Tab-separated table of C-alpha atoms in Angstrom:
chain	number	residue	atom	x	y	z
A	1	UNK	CA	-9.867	-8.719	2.014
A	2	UNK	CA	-10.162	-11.559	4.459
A	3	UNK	CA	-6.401	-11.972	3.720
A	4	UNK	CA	-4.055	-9.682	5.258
A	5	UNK	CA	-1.121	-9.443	3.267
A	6	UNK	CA	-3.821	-7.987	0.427
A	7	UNK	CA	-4.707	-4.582	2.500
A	8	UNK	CA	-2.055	-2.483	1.195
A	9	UNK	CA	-1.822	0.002	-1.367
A	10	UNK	CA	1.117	2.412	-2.394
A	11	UNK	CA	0.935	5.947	-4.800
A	12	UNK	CA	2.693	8.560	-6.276
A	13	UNK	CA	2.323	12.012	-6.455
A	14	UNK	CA	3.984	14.678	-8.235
A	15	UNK	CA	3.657	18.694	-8.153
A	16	UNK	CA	4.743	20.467	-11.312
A	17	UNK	CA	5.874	23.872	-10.720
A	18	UNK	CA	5.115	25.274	-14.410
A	19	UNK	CA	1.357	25.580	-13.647
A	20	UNK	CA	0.506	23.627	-9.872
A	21	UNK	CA	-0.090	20.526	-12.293
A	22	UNK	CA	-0.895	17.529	-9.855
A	23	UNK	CA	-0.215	13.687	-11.343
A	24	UNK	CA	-1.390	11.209	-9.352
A	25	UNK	CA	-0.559	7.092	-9.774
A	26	UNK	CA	-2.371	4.644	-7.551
A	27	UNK	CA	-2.496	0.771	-7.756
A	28	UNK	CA	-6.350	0.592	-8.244
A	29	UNK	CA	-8.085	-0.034	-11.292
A	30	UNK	CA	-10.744	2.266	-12.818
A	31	UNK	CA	-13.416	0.397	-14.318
A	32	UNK	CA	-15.894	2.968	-14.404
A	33	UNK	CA	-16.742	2.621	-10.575
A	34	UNK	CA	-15.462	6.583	-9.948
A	35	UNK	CA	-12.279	5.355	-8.209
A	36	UNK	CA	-10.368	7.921	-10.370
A	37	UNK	CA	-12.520	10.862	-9.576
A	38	UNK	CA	-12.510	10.050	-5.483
A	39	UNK	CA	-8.731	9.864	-5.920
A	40	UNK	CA	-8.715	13.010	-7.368
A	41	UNK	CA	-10.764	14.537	-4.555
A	42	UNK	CA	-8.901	12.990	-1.721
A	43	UNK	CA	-5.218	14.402	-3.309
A	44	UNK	CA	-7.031	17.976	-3.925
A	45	UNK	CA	-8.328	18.567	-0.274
A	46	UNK	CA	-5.443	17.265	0.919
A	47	UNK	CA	-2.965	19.663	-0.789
A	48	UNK	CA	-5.488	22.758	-0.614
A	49	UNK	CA	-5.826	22.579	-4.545
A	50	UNK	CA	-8.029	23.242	-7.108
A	51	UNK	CA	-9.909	19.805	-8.136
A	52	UNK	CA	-8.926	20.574	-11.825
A	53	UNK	CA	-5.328	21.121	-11.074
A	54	UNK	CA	-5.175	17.071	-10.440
A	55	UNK	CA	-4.663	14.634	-13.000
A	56	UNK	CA	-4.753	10.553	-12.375
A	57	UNK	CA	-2.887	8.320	-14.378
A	58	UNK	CA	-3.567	5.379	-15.782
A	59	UNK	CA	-2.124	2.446	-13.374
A	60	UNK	CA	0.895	0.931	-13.885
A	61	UNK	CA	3.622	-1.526	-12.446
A	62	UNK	CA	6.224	0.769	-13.743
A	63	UNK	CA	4.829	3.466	-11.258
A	64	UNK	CA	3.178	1.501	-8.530
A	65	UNK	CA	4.201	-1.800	-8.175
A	66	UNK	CA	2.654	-4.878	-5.993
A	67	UNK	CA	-0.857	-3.542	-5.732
A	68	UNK	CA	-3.557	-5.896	-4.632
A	69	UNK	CA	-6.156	-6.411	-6.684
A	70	UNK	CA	-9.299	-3.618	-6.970
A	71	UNK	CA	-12.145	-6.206	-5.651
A	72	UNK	CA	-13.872	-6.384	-2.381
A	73	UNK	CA	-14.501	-3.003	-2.130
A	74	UNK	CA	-11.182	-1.866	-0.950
A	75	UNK	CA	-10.064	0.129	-3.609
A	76	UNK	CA	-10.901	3.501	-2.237
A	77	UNK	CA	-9.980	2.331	0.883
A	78	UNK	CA	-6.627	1.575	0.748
A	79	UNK	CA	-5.565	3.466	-2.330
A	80	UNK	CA	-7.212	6.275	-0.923
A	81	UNK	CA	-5.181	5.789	2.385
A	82	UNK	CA	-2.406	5.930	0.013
A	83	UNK	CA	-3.044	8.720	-1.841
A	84	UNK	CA	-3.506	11.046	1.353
A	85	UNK	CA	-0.067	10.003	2.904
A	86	UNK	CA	1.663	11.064	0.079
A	87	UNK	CA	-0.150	14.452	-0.054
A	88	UNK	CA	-0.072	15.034	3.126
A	89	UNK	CA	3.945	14.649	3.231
A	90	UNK	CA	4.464	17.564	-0.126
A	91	UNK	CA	1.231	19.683	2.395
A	92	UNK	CA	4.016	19.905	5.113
A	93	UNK	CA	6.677	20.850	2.656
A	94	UNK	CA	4.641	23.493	1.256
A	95	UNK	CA	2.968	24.774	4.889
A	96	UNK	CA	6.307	26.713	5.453
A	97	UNK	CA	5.236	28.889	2.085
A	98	UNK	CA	1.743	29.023	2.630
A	99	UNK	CA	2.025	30.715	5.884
A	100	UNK	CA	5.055	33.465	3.819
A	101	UNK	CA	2.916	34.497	1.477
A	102	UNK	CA	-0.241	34.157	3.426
A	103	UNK	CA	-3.603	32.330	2.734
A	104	UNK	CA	-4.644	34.346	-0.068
A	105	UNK	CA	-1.586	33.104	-1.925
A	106	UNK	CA	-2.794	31.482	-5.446
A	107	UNK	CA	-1.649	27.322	-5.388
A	108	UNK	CA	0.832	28.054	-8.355
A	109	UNK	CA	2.563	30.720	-7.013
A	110	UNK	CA	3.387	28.642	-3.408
A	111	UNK	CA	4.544	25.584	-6.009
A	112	UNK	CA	6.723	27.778	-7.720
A	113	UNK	CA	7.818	29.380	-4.713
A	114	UNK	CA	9.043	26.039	-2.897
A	115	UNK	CA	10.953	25.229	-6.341
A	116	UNK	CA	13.027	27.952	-6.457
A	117	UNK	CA	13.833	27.001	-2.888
A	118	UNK	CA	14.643	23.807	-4.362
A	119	UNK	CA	11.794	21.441	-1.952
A	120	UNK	CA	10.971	18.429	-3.431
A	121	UNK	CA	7.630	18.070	-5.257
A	122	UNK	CA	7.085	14.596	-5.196
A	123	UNK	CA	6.459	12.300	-2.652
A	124	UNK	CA	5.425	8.429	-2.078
A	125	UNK	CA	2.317	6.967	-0.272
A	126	UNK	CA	1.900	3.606	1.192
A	127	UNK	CA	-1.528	2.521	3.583
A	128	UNK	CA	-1.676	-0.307	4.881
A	129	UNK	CA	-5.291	-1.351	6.865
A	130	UNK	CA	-4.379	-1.133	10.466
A	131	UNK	CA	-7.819	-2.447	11.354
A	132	UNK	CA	-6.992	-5.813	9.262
A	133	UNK	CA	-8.728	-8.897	9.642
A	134	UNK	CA	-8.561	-11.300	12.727
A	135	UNK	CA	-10.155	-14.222	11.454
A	136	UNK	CA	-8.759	-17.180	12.696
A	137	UNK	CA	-9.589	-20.162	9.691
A	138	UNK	CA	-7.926	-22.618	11.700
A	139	UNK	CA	-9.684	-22.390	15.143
A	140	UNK	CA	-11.976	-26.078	15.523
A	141	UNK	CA	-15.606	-24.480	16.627
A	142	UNK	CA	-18.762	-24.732	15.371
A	143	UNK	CA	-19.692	-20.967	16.546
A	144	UNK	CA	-17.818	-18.911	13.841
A	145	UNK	CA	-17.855	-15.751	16.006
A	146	UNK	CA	-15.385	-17.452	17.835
A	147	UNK	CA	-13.174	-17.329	14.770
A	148	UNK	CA	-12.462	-13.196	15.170
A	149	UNK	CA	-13.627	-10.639	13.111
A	150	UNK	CA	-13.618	-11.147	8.924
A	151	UNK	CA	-13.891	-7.285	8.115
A	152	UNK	CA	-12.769	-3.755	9.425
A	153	UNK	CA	-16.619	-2.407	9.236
A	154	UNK	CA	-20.114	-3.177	7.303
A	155	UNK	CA	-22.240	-1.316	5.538
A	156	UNK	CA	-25.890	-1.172	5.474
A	157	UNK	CA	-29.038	-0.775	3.398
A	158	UNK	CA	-32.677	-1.032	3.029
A	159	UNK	CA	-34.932	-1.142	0.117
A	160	UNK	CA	-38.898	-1.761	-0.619
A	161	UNK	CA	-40.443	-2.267	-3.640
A	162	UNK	CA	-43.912	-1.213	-5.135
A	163	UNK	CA	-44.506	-3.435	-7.771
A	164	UNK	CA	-47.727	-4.722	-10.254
A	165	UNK	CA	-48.133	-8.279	-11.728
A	166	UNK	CA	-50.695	-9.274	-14.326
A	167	UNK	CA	-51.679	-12.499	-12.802
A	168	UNK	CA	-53.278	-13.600	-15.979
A	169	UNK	CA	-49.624	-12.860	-18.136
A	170	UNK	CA	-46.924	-12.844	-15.218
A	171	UNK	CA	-45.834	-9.580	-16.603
A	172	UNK	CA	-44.910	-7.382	-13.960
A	173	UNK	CA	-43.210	-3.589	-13.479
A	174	UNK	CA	-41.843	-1.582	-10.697
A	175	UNK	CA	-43.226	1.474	-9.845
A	176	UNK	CA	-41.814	2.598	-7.211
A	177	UNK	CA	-38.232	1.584	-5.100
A	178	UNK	CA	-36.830	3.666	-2.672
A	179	UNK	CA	-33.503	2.113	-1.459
A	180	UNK	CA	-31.756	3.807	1.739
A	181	UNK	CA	-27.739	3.035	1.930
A	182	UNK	CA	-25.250	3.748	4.395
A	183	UNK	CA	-22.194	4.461	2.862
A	184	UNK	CA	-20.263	6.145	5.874
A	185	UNK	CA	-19.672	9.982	4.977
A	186	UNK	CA	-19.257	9.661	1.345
A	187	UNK	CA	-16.632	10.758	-0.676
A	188	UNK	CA	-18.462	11.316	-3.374
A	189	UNK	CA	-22.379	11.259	-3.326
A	190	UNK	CA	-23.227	11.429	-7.016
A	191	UNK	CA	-20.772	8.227	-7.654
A	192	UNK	CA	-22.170	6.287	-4.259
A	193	UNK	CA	-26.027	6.630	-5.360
A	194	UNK	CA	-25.002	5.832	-9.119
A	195	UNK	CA	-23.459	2.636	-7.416
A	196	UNK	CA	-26.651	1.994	-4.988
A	197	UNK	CA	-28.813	2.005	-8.383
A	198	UNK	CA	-26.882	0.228	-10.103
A	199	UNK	CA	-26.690	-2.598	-7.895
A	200	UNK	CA	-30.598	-2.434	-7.234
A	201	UNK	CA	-31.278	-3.208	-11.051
A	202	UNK	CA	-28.729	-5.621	-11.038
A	203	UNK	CA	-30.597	-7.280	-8.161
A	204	UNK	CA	-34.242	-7.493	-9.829
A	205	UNK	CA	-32.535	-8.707	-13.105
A	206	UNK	CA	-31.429	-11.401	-10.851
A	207	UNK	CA	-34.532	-12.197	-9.525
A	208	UNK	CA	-36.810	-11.548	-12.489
A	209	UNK	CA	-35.409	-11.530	-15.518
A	210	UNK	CA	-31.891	-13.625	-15.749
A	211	UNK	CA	-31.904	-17.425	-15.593
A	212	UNK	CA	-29.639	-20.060	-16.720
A	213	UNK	CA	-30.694	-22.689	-18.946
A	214	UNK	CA	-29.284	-26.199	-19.733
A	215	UNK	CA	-28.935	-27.930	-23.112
A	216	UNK	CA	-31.655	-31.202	-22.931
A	217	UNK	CA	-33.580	-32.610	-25.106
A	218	UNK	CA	-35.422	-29.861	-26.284
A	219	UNK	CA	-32.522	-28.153	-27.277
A	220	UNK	CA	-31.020	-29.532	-30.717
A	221	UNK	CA	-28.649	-26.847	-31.459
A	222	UNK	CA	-26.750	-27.398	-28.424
A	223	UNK	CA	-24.747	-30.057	-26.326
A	224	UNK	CA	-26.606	-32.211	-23.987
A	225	UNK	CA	-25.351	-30.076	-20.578
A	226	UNK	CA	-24.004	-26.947	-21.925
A	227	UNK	CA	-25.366	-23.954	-21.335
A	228	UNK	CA	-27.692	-22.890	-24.092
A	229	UNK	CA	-28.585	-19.003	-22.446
A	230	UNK	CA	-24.874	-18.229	-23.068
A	231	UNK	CA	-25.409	-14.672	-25.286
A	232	UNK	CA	-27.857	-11.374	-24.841
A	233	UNK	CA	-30.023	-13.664	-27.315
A	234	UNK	CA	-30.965	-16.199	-24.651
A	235	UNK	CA	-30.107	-14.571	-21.190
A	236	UNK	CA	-31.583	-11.459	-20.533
A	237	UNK	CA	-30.785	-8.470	-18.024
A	238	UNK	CA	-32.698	-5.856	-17.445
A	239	UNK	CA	-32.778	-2.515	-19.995
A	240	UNK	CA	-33.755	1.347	-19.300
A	241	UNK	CA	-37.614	-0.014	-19.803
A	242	UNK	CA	-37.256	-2.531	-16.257
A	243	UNK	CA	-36.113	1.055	-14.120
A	244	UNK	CA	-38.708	1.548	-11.646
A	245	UNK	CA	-41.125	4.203	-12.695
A	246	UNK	CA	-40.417	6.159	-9.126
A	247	UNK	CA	-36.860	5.431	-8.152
A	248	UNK	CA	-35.659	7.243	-4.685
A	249	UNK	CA	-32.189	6.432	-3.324
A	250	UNK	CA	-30.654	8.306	-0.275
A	251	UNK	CA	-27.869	8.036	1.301
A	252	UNK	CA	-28.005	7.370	5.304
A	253	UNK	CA	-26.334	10.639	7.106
A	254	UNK	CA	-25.470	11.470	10.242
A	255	UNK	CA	-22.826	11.089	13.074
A	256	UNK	CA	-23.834	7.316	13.495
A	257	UNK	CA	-22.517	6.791	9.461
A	258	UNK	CA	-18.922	7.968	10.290
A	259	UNK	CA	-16.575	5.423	9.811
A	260	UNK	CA	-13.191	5.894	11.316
A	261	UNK	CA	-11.927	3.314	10.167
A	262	UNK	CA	-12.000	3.991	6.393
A	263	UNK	CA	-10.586	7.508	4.265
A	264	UNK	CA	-12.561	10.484	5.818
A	265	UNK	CA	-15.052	8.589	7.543
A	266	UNK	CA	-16.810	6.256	4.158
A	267	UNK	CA	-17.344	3.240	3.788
A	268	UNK	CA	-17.408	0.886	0.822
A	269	UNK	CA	-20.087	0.690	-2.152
A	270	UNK	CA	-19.255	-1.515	-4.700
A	271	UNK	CA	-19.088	-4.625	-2.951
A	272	UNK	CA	-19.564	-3.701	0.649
A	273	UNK	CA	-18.825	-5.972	3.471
């Protein structure tokens, strides 16, 4: 967020001892982006737990209060950032019983073990961006760099396009995009390319298929100035048909994508700086 105050996050975790349970509560929101499921990872390797021993909860005020809103591609930044300093405070309670019964010892039996030793299995997390933004709104220039950095890191991508128009009809189709996205060392590569696609085909809906259209004169069942393409009947995006016949999305590896400035080295997806 190019406001400062904004990059902070705080979560909760808790251990039950019954069965190694995990509950997590973050501020984000899930909205189908896979913020749940990269929450989920971050709290597992963290603890040294099995990925289906974690549960996330649905977020709450009443659990996590004050959490900025999940836009701008921060939410598995700083909610992530949160998430790992609270499991990384119950992984140094439990390291004293890991190293008792040894590294073969099954993830229930150290819970239950630092219960009856009465250790607390819950713990809070708060991250706040220490690489925040520095940009100065205030400062007179006409050179902007002058003004300080807007955002911790950027991401970035390349795509081309094969694609065949019927001059005669202006109908057109893709049939073949390969898109190549650096998304730091990603959490989770399944979610990140789903994202990259996603945001492709939004991008030649955009361009192709979606335009806005203004009540005039040729439009009696409307206003003069309202919009008329204001329902799926009149404004179009694009369907399963508009894919590209050949689509090829990778994700940039390599030391040079490591981002230290983000959880475990990624970078944002969703709406990357």
């Amino acid at each position: 967020f190019p406001v400062t105050f904004l990059n902070q996050a705080g979560a909760l975790v808790w251990v039950y001892q019954q069965d190694g349970s995990v509950l997590v509560a973050h501020g984000g929101t899930e909205m189908g982006q896979g913020l749940n499921v990269k929450m989920a990872q971050v709290a597992a390797h963290a603890l040294g737990c099995p990925l289906d021993k974690i549960h996330v909860g649905e977020s709450a005020s009443d659990r996590v209060p004050n959490s900025s809103p999940t836009a701008a591609s921060v939410g598995s930044d700083v909610n992530g950032g949160a998430v790992l300093d609270a499991c990384e405070k119950l992984a140094a309670r439990l390291q004293p019983f890991r190293e008792k019964l040894g590294p073969d010892a099954p993830w229930v039996k150290v819970v239950q073990t630092a219960y009856f030793d009465r250790v607390s299995l819950f713990a809070e997390g708060f991250y706040a961006t220490p690489y925040c933004f520095k940009y100065d709104w205030t400062l007179e220039t006409k050179d902007n760099r002058e003004r300080g950095p807007m955002y911790a890191y950027h991401s970035f991508g390349v795509a081309a396009a094969e694609v065949e128009v019927d001059l005669r009809t202006g109908e057109w189709a893709c049939l073949r995009a390969d898109v190549l996205m650096d998304v730091g060392s990603s959490l989770n590569p399944a979610i990140d390319i789903g994202q990259v696609e996603g945001a492709f085909i939004q991008g030649m809906g955009f361009y192709t298929l979606e335009e806005l259209h203004w009540a005039g004169r040729g439009v009696p069942w409307a206003s003069p100035g309202t919009l008329a393409s204001n329902s799926p009947h009149t404004y179009k995006i694009p369907g399963v048909s508009d894919t590209p016949c050949d689509f090829r999305v990778e994700l940039w590896a390599g030391p040079e994508s490591e981002n230290p400035r983000a959880i475990h080295s990624s970078k944002a997806v969703g709406e990357p700086p």
